[in-house]
Coordinates of C-alpha atoms in Angstrom, one line a residue:
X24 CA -1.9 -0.5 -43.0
X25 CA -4.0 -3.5 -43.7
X26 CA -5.3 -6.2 -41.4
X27 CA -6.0 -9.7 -41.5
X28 CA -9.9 -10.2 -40.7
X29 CA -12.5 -13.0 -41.0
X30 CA -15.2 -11.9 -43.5
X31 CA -17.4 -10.8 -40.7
X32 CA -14.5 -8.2 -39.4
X33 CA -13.9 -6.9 -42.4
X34 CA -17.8 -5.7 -43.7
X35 CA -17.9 -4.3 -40.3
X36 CA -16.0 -1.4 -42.2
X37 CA -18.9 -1.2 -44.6
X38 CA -21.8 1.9 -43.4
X39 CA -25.2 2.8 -44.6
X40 CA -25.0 4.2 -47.8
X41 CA -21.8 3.6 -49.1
X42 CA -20.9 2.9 -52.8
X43 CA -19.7 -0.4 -53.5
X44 CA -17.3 -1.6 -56.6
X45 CA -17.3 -5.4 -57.0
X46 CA -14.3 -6.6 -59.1
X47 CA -15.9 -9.9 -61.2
X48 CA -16.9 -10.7 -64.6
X49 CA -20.4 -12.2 -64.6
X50 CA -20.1 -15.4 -62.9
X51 CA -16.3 -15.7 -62.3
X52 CA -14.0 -14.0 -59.4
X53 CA -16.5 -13.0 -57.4
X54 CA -15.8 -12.6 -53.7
X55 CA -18.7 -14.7 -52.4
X56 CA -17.9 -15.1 -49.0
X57 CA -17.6 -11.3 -48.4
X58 CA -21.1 -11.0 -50.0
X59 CA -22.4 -13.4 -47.4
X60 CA -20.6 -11.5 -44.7
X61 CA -22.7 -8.5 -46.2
X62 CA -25.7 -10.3 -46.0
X63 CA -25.5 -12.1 -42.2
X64 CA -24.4 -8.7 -40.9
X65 CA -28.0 -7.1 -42.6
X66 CA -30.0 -9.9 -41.7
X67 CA -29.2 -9.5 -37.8
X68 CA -28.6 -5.8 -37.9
X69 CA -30.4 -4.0 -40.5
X70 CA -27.1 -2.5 -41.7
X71 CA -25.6 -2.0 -44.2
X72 CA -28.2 -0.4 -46.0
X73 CA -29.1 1.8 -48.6
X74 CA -26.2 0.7 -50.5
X75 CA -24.8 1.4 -54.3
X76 CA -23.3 -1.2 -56.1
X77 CA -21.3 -1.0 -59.4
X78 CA -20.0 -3.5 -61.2
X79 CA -18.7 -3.6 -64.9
X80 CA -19.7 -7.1 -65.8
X81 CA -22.1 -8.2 -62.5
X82 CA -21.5 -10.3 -59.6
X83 CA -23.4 -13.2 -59.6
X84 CA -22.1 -17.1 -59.6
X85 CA -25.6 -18.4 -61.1
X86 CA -27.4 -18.8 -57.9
X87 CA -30.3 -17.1 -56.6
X88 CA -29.4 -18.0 -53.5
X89 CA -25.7 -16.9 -52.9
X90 CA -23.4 -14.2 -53.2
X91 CA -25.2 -10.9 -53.4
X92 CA -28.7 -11.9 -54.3
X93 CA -30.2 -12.8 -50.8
X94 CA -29.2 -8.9 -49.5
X95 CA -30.1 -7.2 -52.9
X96 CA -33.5 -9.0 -52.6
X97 CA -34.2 -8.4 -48.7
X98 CA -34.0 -4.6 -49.5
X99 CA -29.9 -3.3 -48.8
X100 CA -29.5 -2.0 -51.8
X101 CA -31.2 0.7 -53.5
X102 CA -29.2 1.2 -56.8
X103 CA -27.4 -1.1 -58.4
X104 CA -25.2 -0.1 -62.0
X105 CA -23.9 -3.2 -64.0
X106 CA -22.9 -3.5 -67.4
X107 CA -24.5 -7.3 -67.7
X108 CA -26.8 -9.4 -65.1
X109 CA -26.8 -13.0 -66.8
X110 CA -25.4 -14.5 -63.1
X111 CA -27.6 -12.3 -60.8
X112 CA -31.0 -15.0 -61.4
X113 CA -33.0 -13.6 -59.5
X114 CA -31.9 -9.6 -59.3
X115 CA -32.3 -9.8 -62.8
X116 CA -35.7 -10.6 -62.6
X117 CA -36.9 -8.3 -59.4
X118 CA -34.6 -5.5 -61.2
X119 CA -37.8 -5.1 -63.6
X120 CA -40.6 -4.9 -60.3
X121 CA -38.9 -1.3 -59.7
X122 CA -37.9 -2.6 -56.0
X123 CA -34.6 -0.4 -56.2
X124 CA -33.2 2.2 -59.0
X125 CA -31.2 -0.3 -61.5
X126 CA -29.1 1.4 -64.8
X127 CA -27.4 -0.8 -67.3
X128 CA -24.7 0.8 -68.8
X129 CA -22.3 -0.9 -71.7
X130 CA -19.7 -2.7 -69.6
X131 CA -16.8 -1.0 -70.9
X132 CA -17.8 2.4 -70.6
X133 CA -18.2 1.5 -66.5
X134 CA -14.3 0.2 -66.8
X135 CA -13.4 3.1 -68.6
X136 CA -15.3 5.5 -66.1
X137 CA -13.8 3.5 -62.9
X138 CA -9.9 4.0 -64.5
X139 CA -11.2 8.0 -64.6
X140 CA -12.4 8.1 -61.3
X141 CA -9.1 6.4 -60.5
X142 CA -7.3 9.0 -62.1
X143 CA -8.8 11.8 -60.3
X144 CA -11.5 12.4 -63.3
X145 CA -15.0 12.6 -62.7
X146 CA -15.9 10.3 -65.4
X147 CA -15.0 8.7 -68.7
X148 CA -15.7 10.0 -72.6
X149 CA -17.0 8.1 -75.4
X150 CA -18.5 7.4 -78.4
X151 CA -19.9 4.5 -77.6
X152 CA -23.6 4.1 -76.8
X153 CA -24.5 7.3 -79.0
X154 CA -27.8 6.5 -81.2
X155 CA -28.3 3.1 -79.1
X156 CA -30.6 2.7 -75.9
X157 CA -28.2 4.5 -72.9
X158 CA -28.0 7.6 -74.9
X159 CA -30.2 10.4 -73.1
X160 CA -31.8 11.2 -76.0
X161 CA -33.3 7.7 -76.5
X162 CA -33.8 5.6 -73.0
X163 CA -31.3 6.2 -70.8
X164 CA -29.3 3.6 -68.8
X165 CA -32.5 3.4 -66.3
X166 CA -33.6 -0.2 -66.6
X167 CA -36.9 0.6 -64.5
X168 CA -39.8 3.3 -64.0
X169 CA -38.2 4.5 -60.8
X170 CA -34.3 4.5 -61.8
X171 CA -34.7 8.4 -63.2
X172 CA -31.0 9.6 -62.3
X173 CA -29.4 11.6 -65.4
X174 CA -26.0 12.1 -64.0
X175 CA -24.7 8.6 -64.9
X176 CA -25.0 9.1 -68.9
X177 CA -24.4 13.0 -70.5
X178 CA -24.7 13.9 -73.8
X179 CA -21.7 16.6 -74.2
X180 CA -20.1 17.9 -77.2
X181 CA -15.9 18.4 -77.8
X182 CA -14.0 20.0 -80.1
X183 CA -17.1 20.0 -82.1
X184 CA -18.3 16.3 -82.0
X185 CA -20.9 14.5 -80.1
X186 CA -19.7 12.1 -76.7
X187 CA -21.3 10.4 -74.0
X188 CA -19.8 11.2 -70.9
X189 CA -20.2 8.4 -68.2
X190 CA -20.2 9.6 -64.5
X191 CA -20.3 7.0 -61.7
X192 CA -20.9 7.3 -58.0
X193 CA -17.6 7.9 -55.8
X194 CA -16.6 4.5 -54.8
X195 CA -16.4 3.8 -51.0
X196 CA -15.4 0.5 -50.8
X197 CA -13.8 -2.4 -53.3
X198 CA -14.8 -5.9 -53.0
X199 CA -11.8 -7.8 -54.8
X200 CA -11.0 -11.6 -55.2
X201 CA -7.6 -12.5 -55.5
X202 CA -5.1 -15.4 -55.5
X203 CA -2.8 -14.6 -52.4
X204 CA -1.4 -11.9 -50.2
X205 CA 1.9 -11.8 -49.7
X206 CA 3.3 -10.8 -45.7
X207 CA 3.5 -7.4 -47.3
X208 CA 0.1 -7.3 -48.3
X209 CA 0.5 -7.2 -52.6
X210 CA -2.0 -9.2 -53.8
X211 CA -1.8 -11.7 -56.8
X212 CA -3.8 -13.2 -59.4
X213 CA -1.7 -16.1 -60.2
X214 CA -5.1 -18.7 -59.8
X215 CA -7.4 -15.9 -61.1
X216 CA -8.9 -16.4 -64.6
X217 CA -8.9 -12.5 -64.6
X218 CA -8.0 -9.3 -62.8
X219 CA -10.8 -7.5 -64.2
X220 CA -10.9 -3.8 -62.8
X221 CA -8.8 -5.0 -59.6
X222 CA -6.5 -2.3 -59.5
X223 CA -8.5 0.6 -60.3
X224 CA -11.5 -0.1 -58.5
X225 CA -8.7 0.2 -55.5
X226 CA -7.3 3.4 -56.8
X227 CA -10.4 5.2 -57.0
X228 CA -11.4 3.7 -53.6
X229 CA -8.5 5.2 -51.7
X230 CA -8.3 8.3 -53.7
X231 CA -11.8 8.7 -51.9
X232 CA -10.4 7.8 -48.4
X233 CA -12.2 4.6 -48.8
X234 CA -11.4 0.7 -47.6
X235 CA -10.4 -2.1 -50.0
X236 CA -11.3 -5.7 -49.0
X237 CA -9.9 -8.3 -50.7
X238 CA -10.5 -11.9 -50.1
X239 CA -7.4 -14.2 -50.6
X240 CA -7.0 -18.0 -51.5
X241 CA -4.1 -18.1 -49.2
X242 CA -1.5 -16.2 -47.4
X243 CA 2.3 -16.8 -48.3
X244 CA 5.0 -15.6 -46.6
X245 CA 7.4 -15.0 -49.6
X246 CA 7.0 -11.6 -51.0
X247 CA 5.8 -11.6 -54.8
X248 CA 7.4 -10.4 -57.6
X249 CA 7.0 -7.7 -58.6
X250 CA 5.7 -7.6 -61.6
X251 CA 3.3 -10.1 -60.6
X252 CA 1.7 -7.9 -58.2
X253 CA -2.2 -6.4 -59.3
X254 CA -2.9 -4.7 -56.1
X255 CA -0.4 -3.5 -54.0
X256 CA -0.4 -3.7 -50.5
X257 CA -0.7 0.2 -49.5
X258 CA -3.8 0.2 -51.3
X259 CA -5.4 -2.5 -48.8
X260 CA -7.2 -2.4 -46.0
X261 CA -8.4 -5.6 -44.8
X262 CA -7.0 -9.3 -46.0
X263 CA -9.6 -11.9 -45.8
X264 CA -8.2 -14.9 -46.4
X265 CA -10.8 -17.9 -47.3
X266 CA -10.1 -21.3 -48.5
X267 CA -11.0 -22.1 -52.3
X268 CA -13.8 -24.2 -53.2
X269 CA -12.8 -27.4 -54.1
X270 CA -13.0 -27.5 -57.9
X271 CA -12.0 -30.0 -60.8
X272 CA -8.6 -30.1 -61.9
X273 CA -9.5 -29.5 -65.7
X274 CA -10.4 -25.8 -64.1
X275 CA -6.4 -25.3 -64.3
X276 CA -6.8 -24.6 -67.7
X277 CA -8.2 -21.4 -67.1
X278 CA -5.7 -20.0 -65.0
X279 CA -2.6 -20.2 -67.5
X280 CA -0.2 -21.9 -65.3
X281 CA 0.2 -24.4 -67.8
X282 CA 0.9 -23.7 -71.9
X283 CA -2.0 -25.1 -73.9
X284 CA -1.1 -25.4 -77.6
X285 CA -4.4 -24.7 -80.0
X286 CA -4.4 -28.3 -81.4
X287 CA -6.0 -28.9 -78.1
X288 CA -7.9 -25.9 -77.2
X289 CA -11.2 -28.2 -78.0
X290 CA -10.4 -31.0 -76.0
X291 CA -9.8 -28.8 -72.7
X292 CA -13.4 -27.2 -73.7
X293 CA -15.0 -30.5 -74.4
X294 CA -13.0 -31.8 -70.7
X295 CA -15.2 -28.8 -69.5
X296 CA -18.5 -28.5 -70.4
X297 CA -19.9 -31.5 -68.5
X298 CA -18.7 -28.8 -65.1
X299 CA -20.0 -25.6 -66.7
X300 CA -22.8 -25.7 -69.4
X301 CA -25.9 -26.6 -67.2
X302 CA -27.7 -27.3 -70.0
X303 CA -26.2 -27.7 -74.2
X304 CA -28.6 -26.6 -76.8
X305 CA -27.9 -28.3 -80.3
X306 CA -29.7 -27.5 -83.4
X307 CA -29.4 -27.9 -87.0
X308 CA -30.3 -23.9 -87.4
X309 CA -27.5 -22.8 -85.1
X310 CA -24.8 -25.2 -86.9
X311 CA -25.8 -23.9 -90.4
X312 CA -25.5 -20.2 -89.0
X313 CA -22.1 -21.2 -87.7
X314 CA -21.0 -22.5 -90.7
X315 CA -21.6 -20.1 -93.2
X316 CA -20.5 -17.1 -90.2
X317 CA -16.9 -18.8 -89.8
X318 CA -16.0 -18.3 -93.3
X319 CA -15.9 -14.7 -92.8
X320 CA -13.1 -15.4 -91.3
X321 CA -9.8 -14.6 -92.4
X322 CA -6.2 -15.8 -91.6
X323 CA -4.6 -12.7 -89.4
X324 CA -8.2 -11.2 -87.6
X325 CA -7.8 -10.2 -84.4
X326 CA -11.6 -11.3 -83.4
X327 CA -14.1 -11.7 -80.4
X328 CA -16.8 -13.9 -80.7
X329 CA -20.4 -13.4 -78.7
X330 CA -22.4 -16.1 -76.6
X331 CA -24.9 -17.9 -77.8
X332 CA -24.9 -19.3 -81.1
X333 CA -21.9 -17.4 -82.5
X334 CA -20.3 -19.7 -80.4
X335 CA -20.1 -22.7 -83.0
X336 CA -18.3 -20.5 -85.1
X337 CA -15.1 -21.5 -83.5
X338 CA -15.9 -25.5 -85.0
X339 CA -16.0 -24.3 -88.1
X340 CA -13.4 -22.4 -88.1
X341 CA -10.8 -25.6 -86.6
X342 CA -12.7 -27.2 -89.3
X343 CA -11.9 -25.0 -92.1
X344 CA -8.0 -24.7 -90.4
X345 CA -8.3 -21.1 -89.9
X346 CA -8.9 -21.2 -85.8
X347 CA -5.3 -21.3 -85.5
X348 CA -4.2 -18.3 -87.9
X349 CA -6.8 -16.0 -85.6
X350 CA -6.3 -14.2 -82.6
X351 CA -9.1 -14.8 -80.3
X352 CA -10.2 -12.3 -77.3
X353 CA -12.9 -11.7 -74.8
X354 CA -13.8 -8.6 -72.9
X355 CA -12.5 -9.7 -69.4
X356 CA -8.9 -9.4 -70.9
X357 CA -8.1 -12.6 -72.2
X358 CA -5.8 -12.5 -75.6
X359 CA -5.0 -15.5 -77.6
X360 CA -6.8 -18.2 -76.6
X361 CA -10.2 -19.7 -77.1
X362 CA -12.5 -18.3 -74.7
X363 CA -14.4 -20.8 -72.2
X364 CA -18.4 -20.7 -71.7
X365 CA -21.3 -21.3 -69.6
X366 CA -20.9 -20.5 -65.7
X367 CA -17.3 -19.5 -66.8
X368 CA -17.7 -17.4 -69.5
X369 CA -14.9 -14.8 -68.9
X370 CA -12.4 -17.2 -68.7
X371 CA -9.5 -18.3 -71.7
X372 CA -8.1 -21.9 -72.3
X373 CA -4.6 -20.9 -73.3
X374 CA -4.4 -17.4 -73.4
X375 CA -1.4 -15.8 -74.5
X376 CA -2.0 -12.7 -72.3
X377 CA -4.8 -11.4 -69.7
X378 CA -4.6 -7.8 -68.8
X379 CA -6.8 -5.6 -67.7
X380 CA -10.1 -5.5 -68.4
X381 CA -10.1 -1.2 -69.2
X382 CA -6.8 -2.2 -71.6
X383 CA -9.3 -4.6 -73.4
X384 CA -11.9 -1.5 -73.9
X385 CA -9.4 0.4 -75.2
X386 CA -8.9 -2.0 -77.9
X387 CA -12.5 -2.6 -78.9
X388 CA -13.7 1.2 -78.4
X389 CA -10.9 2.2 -81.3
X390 CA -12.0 -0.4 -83.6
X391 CA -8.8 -2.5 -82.8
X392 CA -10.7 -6.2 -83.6
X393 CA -10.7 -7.0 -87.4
X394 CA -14.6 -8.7 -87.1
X395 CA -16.7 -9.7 -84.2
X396 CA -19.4 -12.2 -84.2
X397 CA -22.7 -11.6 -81.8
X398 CA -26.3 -12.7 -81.4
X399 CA -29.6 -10.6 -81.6
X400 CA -32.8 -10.9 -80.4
X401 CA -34.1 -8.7 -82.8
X402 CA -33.6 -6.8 -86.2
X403 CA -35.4 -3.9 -87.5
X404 CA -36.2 -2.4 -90.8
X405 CA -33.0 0.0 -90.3
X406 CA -30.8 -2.8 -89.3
X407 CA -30.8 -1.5 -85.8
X408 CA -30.2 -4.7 -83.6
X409 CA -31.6 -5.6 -80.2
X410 CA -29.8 -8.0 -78.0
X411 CA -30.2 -7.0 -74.2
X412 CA -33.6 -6.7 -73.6
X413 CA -36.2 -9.6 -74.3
X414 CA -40.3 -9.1 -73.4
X415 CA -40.3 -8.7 -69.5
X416 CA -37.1 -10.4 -69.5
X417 CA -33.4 -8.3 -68.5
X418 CA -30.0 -9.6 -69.1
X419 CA -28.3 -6.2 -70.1
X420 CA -25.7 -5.0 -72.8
X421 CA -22.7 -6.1 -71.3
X422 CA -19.4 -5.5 -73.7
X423 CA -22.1 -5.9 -76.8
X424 CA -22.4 -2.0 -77.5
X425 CA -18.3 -1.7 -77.2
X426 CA -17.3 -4.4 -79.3
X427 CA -19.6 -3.4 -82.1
X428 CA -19.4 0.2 -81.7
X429 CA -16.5 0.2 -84.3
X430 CA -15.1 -3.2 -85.4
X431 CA -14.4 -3.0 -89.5
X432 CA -17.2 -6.3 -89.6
X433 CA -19.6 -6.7 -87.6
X434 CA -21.3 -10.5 -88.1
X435 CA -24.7 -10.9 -86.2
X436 CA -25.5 -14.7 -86.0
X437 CA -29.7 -15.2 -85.6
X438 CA -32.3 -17.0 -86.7
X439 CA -35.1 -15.8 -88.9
X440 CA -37.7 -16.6 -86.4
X441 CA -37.9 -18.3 -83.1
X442 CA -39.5 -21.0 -80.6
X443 CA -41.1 -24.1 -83.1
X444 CA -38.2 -23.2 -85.4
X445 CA -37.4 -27.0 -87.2
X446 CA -34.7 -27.2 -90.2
X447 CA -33.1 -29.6 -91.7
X448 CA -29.7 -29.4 -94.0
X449 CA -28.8 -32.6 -96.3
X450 CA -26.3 -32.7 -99.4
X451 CA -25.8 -28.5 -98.7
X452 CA -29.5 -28.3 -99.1
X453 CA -32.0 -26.3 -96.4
X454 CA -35.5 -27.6 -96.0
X455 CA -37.5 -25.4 -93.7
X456 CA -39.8 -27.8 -91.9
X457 CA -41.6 -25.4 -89.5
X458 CA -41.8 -21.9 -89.0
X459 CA -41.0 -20.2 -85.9
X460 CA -44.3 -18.2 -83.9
X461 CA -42.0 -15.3 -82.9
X462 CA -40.3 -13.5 -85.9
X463 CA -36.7 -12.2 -85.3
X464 CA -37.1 -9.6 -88.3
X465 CA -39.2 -6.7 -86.8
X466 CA -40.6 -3.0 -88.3
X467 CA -38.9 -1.3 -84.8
X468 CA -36.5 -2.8 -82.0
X469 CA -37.8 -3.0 -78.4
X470 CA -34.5 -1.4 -77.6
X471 CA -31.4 -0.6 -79.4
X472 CA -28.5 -2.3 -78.7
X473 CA -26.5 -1.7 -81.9
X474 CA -26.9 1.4 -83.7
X475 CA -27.5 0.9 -88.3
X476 CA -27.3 4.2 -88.2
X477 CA -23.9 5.0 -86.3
X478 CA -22.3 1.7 -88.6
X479 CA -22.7 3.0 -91.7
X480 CA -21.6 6.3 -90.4
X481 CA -18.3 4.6 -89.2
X482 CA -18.1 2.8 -92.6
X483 CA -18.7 -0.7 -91.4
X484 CA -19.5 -3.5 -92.3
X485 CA -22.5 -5.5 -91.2
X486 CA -24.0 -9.1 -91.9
X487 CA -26.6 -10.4 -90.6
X488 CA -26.2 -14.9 -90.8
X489 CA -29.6 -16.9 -90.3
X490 CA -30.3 -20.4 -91.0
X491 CA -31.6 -19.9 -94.4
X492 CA -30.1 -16.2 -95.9
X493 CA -27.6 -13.4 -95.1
X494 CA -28.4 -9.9 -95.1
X495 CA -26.7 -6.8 -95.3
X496 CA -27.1 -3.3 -94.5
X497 CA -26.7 -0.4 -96.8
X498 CA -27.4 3.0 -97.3
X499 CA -31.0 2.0 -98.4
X500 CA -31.5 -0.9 -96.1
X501 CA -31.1 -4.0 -95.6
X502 CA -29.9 -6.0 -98.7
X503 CA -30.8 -9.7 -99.0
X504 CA -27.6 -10.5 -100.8
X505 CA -27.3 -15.1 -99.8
X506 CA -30.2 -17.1 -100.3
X507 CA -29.2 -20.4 -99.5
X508 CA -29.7 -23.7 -101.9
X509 CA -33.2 -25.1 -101.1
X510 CA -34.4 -21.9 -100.0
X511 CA -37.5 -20.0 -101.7
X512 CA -36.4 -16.5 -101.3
X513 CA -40.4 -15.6 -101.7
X514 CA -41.9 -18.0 -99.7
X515 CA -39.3 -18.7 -97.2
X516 CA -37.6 -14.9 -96.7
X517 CA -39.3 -11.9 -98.5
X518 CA -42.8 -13.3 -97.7
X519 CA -42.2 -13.4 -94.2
X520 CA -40.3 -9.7 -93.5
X521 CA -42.7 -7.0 -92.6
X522 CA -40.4 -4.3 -94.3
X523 CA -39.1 -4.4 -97.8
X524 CA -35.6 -5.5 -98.5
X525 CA -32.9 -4.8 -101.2
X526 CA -32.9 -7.7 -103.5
X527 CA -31.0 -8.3 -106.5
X528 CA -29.4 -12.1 -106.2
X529 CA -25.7 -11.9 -105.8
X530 CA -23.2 -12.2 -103.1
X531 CA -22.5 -10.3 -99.9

């Protein structure tokens, strides 16, 4: 039976080594007061310690000093399993000075593997992350010298083919955000941007005789619908109900409690931006990739584009009217909107539908999107593409290894080189004014994020959009098959590569 508690009552039911599931999505959802709880309750007691955490997506909110940070960095945890720490600033950093183990697994392998554990499985199957860094055979999900445990990522063979089998830790205790608890203790979403993992982080918790804490908006007397129930009440042991943060009322847009028609999707993002982009990075690089990338676009794709510079794709595609004939989606669970960025990257203005975030996985893993669109850091001879894992720098692979594991196109959107990059773009024309000092077009990765190999084993297709020329990748290589006008494809491309390239002229 649950209870109403203050956040201090409810950790209280949190001990020394117990395994910890966070429902969040990066930097949204994220039950910050019970991490605070958490980490008053360590400072005065030493306890709890020697914790795990899991989370699919991280739980950060962008701010090294709140949340989870201050008791991950004073020494309570000592493993920690995310699919993406972009919103953890300072764990992301001190995850690399081998303080605690740390293990990065792709974000929707840790959903899938929660629903299994849920389920009464041990752990989840799939063919994602074969031939890219988690795979045993390569790295391993250990993101530091002392994170050395091999039971998280298997390499296992069925019915004669090749899986990885993803195994978490048995969870002990949920941390879960919600909107309200009704007197009967179901909990809703209704002001949530997403329910995430919410009700199987819970399952699994209780099917291991552990406690769910959820922290509420509000408590309501009237009983919820049914239908509008995520969690219900059996499965909750403490209610923790905590007043919402003041915030903007263009943050309703996120929520879906009001219909948003796509004519003005760009207006609500504009309305935005000034609350959650800290800091908007324009270039003349970035629009040209955009521009050429959205015209791979075509009326009826069911699509999901990246972060980063992928994200001016969606100008160019209101621009060229096809925006509206495309069904957007991001890994959360959002369908059918156009997906919101910076500190609330998760989120959808306008979603048609936001359901779970495993159902999303499902979708992705079984090559349900028609193209996706994501950044790199770095592209090899191979066309093997790097984009978690920067010199001395972590963010992790979050849904990047699902979403391109099997998607029919896969777009990556990068420039040729980096950092003193200048180019201009006048009457269709590109002048490169400067040259970059850190080349984007490499002989090996650092670490594989996207497998060339696996792709064109899977018989997809892959691009690869810069400022000035789009590649391809074939059996043989990679193909320069777009030079743009005002581009030397000697001096400005070929040049430049430190491998050879396929090149004929001719269109992609």
């Amino acid at each position: 039976m649950f209870q109403v508690m203050t956040p201090d009552e409810a950790v209280s039911l949190i001990r020394d080594g117990d395994c910890i599931c966070v429902n969040s999505f990066v930097g949204i959802e994220n039950p910050v007061e019970l991490h605070e709880a958490i980490y008053r309750r360590y400072k005065a007691t030493g306890s709890p310690s020697n914790l795990t955490m899991v989370s699919s997506a991280g739980f950060g909110v962008w701010d090294d000093s709140r949340a989870a940070e201050s008791y991950i960095r004073d020494g309570a945890v000592s493993k920690l399993i995310c699919g993406h720490f972009g919103a953890m600033l300072n764990t992301k950093k001190i995850v690399l000075e081998d303080r605690f183990e740390a293990y990065n697994l792709p974000l929707g392998c840790i959903s899938h593997a929660i629903r299994a554990q849920a389920g009464g499985i041990p752990g989840a199957l799939s063919k994602v992350g074969l031939d890219v860094f988690v795979d045993p055979r390569l790295e391993g999900p250990g993101i530091n010298n002392i994170s050395k445990d091999q039971s998280l990522v298997k390499l296992v063979e069925v019915d004669g083919e090749e899986f990885l089998y993803y195994k978490l830790p048995r969870l002990k205790v949920a941390l879960i955000r919600g909107t309200a608890a009704d007197r009967k203790g179901n909990i809703s979403f209704d002001d949530m941007y997403m329910a995430g993992d919410a009700l199987s982080i819970c399952q699994a918790v209780k099917a291991n005789h552990g406690k769910v804490i959820v922290q509420v908006d509000r408590l309501i007397n009237t009983p919820s619908r049914p239908r509008n129930t995520v969690i219900p009440g059996c499965l909750v042991d403490a209610i923790v109900p905590v007043e919402s943060e003041k915030r903007h009322a263009v943050f309703n847009s996120l929520t879906g409690s009001f219909e948003i028609p796509p004519k003005d999707w760009f207006d609500w993002y504009e309305m935005l931006e000034p609350f959650t982009v800290k800091k908007k990075v324009t270039s003349m690089a970035n629009e040209i990739i955009g521009s050429r990338a959205a015209k791979e676009l075509k009326n009826g794709d069911i699509v999901n584009i990246g972060i980063g510079i992928p994200e001016n794709i969606s100008r160019y595609a209101k621009k060229n009217g096809v925006l509206d004939h495309v069904t957007l989606t991001v890994e959360s669970g959002g369908v059918g909107g156009f997906p919101a960025s910076g500190t609330v990257f998760g989120a959808m203005i306008g979603a048609t539908s936001v359901y779970d975030m495993s159902f999303q996985f499902d979708l992705y893993n079984n090559g349900g999107l028609d193209i996706c669109f994501m950044g790199g850091l770095e592209v090899d001879r191979h066309g093997n593409v790097n984009a978690h894992r920067g010199p001395g720098a972590f963010s992790g692979i979050g849904g990047f290894a699902n979403i391109t594991a099997k998607t029919p196109t896969v777009v990556f959107c990068l420039t040729f080189n980096t950092k003193g990059l200048d180019v201009t773009c006048a009457d269709d024309k590109v002048q490169i004014l400067s040259e970059g000092s850190i080349p984007k077009f490499v002989e090996e990765v650092r670490s594989v994020s996207f497998s060339a190999k696996r792709a064109l084993e899977n018989h997809q297709r892959v691009l690869y959009v810069t400022e000035r020329c789009v590649f391809e990748l074939t059996p043989k290589g990679l193909r320069l098959c777009e030079v743009y006008p005002g581009v030397d494809a000697q001096r400005d491309i070929l040049s430049q590569l430190p491998f050879h390239v396929i090149y004929e002229g001719g269109d992609c």
